[in-house]
Coordinates of C-alpha atoms in Angstrom, one line a residue:
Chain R
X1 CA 0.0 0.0 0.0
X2 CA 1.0 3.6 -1.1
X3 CA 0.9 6.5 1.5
X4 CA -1.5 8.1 -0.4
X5 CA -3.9 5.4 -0.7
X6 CA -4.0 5.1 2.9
X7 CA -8.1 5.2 3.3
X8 CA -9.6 8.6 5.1
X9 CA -13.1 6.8 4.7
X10 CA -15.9 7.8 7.6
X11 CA -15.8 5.4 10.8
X12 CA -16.9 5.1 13.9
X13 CA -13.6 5.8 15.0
X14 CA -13.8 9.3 13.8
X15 CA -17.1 10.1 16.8
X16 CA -14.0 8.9 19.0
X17 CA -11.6 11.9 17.6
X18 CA -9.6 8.3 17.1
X19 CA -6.9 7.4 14.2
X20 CA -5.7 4.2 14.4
X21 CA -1.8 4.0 12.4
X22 CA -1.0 2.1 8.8
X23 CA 2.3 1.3 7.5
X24 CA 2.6 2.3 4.0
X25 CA 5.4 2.9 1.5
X26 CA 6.4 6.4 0.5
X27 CA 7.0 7.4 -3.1
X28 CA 11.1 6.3 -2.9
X29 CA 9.8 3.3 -1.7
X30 CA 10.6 3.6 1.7
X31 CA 8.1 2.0 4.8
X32 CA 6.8 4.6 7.0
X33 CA 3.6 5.3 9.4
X34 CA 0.2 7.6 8.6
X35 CA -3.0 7.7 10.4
X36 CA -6.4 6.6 9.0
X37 CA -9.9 7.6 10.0
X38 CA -11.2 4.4 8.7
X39 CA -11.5 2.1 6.0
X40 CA -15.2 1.2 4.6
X41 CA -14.9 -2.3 4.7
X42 CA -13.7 -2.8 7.9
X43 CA -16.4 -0.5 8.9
X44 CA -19.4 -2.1 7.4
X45 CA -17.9 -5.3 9.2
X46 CA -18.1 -3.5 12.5
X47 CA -21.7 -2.2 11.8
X48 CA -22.9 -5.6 10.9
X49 CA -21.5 -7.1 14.0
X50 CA -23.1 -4.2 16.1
X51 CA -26.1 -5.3 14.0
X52 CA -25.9 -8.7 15.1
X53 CA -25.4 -8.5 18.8
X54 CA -28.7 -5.8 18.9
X55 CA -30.7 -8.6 17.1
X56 CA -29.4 -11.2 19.9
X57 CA -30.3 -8.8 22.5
X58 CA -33.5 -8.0 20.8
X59 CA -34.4 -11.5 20.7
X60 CA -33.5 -12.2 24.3
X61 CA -35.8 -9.5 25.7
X62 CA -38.8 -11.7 23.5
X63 CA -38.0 -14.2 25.1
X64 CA -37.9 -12.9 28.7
X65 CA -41.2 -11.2 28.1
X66 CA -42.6 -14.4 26.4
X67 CA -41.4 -16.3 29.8
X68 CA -39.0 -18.2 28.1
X69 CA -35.9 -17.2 29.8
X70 CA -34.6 -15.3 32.6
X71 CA -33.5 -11.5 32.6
X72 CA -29.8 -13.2 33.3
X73 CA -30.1 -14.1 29.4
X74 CA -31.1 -10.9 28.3
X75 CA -28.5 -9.0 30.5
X76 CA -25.6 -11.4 29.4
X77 CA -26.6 -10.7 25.6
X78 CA -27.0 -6.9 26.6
X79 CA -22.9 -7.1 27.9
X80 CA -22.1 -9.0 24.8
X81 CA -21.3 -11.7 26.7
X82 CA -21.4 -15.5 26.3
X83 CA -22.0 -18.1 28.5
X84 CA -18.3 -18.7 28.8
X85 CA -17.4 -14.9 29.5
X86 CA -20.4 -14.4 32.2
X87 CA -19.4 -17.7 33.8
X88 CA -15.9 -16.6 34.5
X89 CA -17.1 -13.0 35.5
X90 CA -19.7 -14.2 38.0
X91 CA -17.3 -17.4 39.1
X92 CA -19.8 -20.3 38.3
X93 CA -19.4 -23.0 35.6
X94 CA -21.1 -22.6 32.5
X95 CA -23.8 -24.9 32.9
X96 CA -24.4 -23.6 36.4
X97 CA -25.4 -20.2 34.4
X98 CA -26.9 -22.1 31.7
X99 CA -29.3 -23.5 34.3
X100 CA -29.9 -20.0 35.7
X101 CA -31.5 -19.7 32.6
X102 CA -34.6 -21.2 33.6
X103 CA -37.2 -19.3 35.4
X104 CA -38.0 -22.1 37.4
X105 CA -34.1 -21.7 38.5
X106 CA -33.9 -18.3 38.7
X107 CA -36.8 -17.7 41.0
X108 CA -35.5 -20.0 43.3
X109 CA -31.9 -18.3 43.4
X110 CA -30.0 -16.7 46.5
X111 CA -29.9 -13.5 47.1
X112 CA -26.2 -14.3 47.1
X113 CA -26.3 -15.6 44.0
X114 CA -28.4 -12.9 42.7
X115 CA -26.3 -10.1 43.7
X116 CA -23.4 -11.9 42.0
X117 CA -25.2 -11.3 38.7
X118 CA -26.4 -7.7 39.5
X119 CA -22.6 -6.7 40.2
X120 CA -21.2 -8.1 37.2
X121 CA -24.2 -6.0 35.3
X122 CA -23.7 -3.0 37.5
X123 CA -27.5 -3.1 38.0
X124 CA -30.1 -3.2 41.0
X125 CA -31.5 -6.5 42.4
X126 CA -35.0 -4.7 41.3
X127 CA -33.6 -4.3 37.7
X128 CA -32.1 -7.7 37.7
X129 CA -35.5 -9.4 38.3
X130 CA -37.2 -7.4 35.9
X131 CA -36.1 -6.4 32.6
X132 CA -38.5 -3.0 32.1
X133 CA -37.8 -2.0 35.6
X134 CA -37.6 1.9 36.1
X135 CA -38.8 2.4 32.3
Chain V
X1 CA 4.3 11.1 40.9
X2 CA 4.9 11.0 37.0
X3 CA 7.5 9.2 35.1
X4 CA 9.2 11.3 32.5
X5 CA 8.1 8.8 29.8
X6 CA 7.4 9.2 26.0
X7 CA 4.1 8.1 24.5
X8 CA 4.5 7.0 20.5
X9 CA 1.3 5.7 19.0
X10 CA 1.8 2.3 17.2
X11 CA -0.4 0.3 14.9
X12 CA -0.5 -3.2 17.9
X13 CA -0.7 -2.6 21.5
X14 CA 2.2 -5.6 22.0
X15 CA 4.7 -4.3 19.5
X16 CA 4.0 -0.8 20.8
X17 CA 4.3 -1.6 24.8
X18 CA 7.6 -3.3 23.8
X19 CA 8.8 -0.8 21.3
X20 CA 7.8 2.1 24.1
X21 CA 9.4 0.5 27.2
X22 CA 12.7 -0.3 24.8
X23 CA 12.9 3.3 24.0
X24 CA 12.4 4.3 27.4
X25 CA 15.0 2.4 28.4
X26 CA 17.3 3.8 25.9
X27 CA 17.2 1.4 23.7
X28 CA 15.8 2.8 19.9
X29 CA 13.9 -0.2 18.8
X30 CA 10.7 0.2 16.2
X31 CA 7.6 -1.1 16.0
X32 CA 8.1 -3.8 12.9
X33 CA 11.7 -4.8 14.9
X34 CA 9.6 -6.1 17.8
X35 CA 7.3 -7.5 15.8
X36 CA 9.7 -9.0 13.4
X37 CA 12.5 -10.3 16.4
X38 CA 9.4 -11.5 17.9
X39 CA 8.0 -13.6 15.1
X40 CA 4.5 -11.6 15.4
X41 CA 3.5 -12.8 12.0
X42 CA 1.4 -15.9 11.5
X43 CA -1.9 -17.1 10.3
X44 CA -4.2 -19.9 12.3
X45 CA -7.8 -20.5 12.1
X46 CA -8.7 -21.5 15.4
X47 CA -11.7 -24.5 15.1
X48 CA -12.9 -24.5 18.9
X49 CA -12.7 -21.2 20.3
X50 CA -15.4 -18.4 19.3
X51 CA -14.9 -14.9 19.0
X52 CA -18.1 -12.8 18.8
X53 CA -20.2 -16.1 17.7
X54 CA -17.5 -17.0 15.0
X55 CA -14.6 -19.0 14.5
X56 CA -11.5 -17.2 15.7
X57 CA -9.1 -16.3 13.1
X58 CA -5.7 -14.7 13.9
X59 CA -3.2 -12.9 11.9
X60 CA -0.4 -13.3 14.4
X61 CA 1.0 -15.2 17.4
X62 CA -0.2 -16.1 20.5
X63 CA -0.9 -13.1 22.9
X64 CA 2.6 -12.3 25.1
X65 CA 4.8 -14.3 22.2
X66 CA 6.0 -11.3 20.6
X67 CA 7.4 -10.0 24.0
X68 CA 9.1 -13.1 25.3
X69 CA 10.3 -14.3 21.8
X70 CA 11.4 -10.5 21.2
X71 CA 13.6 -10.9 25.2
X72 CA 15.0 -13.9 24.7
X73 CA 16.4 -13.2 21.6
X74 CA 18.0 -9.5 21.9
X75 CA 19.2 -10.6 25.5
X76 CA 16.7 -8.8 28.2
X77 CA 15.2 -10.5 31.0
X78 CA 11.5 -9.1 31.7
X79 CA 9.4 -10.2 35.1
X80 CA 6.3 -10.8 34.7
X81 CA 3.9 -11.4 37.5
X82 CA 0.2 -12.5 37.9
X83 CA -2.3 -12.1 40.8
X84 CA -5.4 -13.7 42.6
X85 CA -5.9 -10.8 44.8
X86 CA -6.8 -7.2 43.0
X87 CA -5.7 -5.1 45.8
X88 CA -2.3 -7.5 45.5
X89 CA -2.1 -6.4 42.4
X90 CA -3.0 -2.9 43.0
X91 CA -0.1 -2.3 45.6
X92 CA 3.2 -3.9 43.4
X93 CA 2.2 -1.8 40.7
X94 CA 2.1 1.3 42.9
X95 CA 5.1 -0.1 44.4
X96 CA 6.8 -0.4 40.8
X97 CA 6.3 3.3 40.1
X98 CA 7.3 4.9 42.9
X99 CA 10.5 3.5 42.0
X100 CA 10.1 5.3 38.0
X101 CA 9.5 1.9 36.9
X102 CA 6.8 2.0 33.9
X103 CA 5.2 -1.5 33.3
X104 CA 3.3 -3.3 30.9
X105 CA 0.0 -4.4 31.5
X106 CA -2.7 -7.1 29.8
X107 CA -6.0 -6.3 30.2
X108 CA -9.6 -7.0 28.6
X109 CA -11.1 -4.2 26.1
X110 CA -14.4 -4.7 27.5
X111 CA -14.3 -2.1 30.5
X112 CA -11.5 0.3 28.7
X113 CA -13.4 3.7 28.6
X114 CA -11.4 6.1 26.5
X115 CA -11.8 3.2 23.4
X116 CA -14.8 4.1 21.2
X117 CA -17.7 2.3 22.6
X118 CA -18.1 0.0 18.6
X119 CA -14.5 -1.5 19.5
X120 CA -15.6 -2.2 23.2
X121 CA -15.6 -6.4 22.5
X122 CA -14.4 -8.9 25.4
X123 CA -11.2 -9.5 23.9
X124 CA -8.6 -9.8 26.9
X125 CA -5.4 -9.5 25.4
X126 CA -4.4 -6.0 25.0
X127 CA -2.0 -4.5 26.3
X128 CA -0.8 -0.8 27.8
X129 CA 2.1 0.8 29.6
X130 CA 1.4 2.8 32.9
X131 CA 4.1 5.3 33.8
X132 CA 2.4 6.9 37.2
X133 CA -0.4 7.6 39.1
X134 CA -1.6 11.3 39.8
X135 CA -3.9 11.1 43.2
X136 CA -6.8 8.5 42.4
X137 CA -5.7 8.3 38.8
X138 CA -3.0 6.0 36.7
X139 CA -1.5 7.3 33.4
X140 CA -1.7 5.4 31.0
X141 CA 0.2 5.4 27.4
X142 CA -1.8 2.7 25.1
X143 CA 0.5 2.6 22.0
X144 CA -2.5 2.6 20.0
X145 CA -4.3 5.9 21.0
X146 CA -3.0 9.4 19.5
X147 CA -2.6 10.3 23.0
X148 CA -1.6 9.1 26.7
X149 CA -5.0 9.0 28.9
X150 CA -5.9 8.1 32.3
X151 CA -7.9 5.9 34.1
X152 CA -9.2 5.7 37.3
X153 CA -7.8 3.1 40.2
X154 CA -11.7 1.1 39.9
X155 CA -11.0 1.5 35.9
X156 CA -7.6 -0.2 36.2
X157 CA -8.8 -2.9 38.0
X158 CA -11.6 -4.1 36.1
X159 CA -9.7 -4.2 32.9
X160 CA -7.0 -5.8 34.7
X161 CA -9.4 -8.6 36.2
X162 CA -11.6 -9.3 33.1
X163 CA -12.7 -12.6 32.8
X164 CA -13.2 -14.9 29.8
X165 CA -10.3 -16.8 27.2
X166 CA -7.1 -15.1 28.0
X167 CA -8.4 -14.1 31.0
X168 CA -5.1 -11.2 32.2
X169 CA -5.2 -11.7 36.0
X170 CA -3.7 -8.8 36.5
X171 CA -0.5 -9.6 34.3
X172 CA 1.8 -6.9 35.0
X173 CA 5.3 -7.3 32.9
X174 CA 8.6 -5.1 32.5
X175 CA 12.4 -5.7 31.7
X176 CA 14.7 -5.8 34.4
X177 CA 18.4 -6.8 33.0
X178 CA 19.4 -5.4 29.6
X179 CA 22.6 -6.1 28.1
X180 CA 25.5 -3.1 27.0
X181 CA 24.3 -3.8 23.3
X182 CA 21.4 -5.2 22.2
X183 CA 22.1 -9.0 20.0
X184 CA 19.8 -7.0 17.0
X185 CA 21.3 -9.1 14.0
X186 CA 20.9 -13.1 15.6
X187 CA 17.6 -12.0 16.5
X188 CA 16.7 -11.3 13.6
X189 CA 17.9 -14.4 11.6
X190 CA 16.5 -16.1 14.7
X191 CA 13.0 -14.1 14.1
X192 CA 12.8 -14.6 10.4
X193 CA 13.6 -18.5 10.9
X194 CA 11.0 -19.0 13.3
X195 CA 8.3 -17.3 11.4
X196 CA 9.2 -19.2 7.7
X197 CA 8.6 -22.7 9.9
X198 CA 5.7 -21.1 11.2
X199 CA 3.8 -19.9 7.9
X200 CA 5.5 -23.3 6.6
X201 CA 4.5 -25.8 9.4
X202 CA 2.5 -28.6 8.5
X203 CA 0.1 -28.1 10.0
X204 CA -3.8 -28.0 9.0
X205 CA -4.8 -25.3 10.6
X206 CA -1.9 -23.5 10.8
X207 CA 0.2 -20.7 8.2
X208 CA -0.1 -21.4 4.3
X209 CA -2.1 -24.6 4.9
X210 CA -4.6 -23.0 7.2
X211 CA -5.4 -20.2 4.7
X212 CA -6.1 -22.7 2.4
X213 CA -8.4 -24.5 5.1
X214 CA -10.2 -21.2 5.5
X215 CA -10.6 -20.8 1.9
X216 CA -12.1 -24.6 1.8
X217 CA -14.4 -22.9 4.6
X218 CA -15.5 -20.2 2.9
X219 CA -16.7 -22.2 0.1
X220 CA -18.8 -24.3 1.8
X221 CA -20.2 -21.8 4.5
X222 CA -23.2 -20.4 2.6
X223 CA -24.7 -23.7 1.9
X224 CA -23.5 -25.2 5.3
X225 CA -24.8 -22.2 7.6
X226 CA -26.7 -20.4 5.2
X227 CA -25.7 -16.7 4.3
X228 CA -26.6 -14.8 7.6
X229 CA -24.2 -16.5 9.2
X230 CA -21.6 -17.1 6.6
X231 CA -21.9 -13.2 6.0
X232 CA -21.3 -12.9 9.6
X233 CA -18.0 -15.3 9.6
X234 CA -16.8 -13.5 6.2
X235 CA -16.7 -10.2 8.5
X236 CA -15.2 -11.4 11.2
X237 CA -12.4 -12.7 8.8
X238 CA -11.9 -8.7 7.8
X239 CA -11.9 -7.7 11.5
X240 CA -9.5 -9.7 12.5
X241 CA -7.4 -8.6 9.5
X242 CA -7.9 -5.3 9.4
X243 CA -9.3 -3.6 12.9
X244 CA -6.7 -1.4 15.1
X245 CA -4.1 -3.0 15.1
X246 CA -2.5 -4.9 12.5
X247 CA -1.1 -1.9 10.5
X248 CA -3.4 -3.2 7.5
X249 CA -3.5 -6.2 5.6
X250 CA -2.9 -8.8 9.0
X251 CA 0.1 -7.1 9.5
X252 CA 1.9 -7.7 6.2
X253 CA 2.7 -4.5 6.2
X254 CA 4.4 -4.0 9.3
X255 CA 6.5 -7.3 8.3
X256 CA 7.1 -5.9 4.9
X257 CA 8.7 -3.0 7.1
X258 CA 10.6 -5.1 9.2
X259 CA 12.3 -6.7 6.4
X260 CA 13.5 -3.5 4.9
X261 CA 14.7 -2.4 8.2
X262 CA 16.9 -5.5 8.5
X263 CA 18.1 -5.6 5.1
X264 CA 19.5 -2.4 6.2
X265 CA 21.3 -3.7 9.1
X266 CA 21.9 -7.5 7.5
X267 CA 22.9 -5.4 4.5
X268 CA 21.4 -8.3 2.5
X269 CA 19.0 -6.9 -1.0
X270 CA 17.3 -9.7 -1.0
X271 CA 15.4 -8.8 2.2
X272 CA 14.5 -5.9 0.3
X273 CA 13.6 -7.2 -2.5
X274 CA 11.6 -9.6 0.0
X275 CA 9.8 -6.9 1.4
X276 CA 8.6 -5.7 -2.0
X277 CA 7.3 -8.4 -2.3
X278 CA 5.5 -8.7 1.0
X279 CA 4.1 -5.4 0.2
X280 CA 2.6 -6.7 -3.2
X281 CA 1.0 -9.7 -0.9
X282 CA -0.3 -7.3 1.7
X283 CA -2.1 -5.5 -0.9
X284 CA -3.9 -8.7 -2.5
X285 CA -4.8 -9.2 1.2
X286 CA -6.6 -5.9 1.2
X287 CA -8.3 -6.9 -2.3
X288 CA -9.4 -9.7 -0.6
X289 CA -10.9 -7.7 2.3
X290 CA -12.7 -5.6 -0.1
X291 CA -14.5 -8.1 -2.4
X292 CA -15.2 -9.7 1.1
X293 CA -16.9 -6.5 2.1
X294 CA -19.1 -6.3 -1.0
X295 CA -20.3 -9.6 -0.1
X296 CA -22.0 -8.6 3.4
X297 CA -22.5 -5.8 2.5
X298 CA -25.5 -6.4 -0.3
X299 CA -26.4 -9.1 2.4
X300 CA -27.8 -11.4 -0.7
X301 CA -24.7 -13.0 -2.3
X302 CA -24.7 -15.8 -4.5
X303 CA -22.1 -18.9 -4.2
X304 CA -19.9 -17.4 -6.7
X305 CA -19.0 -14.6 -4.9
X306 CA -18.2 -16.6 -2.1
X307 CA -16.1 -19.1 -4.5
X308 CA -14.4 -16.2 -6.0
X309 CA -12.9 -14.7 -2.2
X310 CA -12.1 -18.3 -1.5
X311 CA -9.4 -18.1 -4.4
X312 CA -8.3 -15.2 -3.6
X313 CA -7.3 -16.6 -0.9
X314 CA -6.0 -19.3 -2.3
X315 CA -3.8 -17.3 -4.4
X316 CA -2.2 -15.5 -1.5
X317 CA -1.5 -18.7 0.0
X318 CA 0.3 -20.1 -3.0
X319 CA 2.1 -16.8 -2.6
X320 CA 3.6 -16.7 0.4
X321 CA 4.0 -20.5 0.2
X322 CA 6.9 -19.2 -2.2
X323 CA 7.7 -16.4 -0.1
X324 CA 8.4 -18.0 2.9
X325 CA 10.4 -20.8 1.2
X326 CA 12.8 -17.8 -0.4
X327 CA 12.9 -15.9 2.8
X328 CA 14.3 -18.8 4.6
X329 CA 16.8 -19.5 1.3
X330 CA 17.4 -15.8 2.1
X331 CA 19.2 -15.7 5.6

């Protein structure tokens, strides 16, 4: 890549007053180091990924509504967590929180256990329990 | 108290952490060196761990390679230390800077506030430098922000304790013995040797053959998954090759620099004429990321489109199949 080709496309990195460095070649040839704004399709791979996790976290507030899940669901999709990440931040295994899952589970849970949760959410106990709490 | 420390803004967070404690210490040592030395470049499709609901693919080395490779081979020692216990953790680095001491740090991205909210993913292995702590607050140089920032001591901790793969634990690192002159040119035959078996192994997964085994991937994804979800793997592919970090084209570029650099100091043209060549591959990797693009992007692709990234790929691997095998004719 040129120095001059370096792309100055329109990012998300730009709301962030952030440019990330390239290494390009001058014209004698010579490496050297510019910033970019952004590069479309790296962008539109971002946004599609954004686009993704907001369908996941759309779909895991139907189901908590529909009383198919718990709000722990919802809140781990919310976080763009998986099971894997949320077990290690709350220190259970995964299929411990997979079993949270259930409402049948969840309602029975410990305060303990419940405040584990709201911490690693940063939410209220009240909020925890209920996804449209304080809306 | 502030260490009189200078912040340069790199394209990786490991190279730059290196590159930025090297030169604080006196030593002048670029980016594409560390990387180079430190065999940074390497290609692996990772089959069992997810990233963001698709297969991990990485353009480079294990996380913390380039820094020990990088030691080990110019001569410093570094410590590096872990922790159970944040507050631990808390009180050795506070320890190591009231005695000027800047140290590296891993942490997750998750919890990092100054990074724009769209690149906030769980992804664990980044790294940073802090070179003091002004009342409740630590300054921080992260070599890929324009700027040095701060965070506050609550901040610190939680990106220092996230959890998930490559959970950090607090990994605090720094070098503590350096020798009078640094052993630049065995490192980087030994660098340049170690990345050719790399690219070269045979392995499936692994270097030329495991861009191949992506590009067998590719091909099949759309009928396997279905084109949501191959759409979705396809862009992962381009973030992994192209977001902050990598210097463009999964850091191609930064190698293609690191070989004209040491064809400088090998003096040996056919590194340079190496890195040409690099440079021409680097740019077929960036054609590849933008025929990718125009794939998800319309979001209604047929198989063709699909077949005709996979030979790109191909093609690059056939590429630096050759390259690889003169580069390691070349030293």
């Amino acid at each position: 890549m040129k120095k001059s080709d370096i792309p100055q496309d329109k990012s998300s990195l730009e709301t962030g007053k952030h440019k990330e460095l390239c290494y390009a070649v001058d014209d004698k040839g010579e490496y050297t180091t510019a910033q970019s704004t952004g590069w479309k399709p790296k962008t539109i791979a971002l946004n599609n990924a954004i686009q993704e996790i907001n369908e996941r976290i759309a779909k895991a507030k139907e189901k908590v509504l529909n009383n198919e899940t718990s709000p722990i669901e919802y809140y781990m999709e919310l976080h763009k967590m998986d099971i894997g990440i949320l077990a290690g931040y709350v220190g259970l295994f995964k299929w411990q929180v997979k079993r949270h899952f259930k409402l049948k589970r969840f309602n029975k849970l410990s305060k303990k256990t419940l405040e584990k949760y709201a911490n690693v959410f940063e939410i209220s106990m009240n909020e925890l329990k209920d996804i449209n709490y304080g809306n | 108290m502030e260490i009189n420390f200078t912040h340069h803004q790199t394209a990786h967070c490991e190279n730059g952490v290196v590159s930025n404690l090297m030169k604080y210490n006196g030593f002048n040592v670029s980016e594409p060196m560390v990387f180079g030395i430190g065999s940074g470049l390497m290609f692996c499709y990772i089959p069992f761990l997810k990233v963001n609901h698709a297969p991990a693919i990485s353009y480079r080395t294990m996380p913390g390679q380039i820094f020990k490779r990088f030691a080990k081979r110019v001569g410093i020692k570094i410590k590096k230390e872990k922790f159970k216990n944040p507050k631990e953790a808390e009180a050795v680095l506070d320890k190591n800077l009231k005695k000027n001491n800047p140290v590296g740090l891993q942490v997750g991205v998750y919890n990092l506030v100054y990074f724009p909210d769209e690149y906030r993913f769980h992804f664990n292995a980044h790294n940073l430098i802090v070179y003091g702590k002004q009342d409740e607050n630590y300054l921080i140089s992260d070599p890929v922000m324009e700027t040095v920032t701060t965070l506050t001591s609550k901040e610190l901790e939680k990106v220092r304790f996230a959890k998930g793969a490559f959970a950090p634990n607090g990994h605090m690192y720094y070098p503590v013995n350096f020798p009078k002159e640094l052993k630049i040119k065995e490192a980087i035959i030994k660098g340049i040797k170690n990345t050719c078996k790399d690219m070269l192994a045979p392995m499936p997964i692994i270097g030329v053959k495991g861009i191949r085994y992506t590009a067998k991937l590719i091909r099949k994804w759309p009928k396997k998954k279905g084109i949501k979800v191959a759409n979705h793997y396809l862009g992962q592919i381009v973030r992994m090759q192209e977001e902050i970090g990598t210097g463009g084209g999964g850091f191609r570029y930064i190698y293609a620099a690191f070989l004209q650099e040491s064809s400088k100091i090998l003096n040996n043209n056919k590194l340079a004429e190496l890195s040409k060549e690099m440079t021409i591959i680097g740019d077929l990797w960036r054609d590849f990321a933008l025929d990718a693009s125009r794939i998800y992007k319309s979001r209604s692709a047929k198989d063709d489109a699909y077949n005709h990234v996979a030979s790109q790929l191909e093609t690059i691997a056939d590429k630096e199949e050759t390259f690889f095998k003169e580069l390691r004719k070349a030293i």
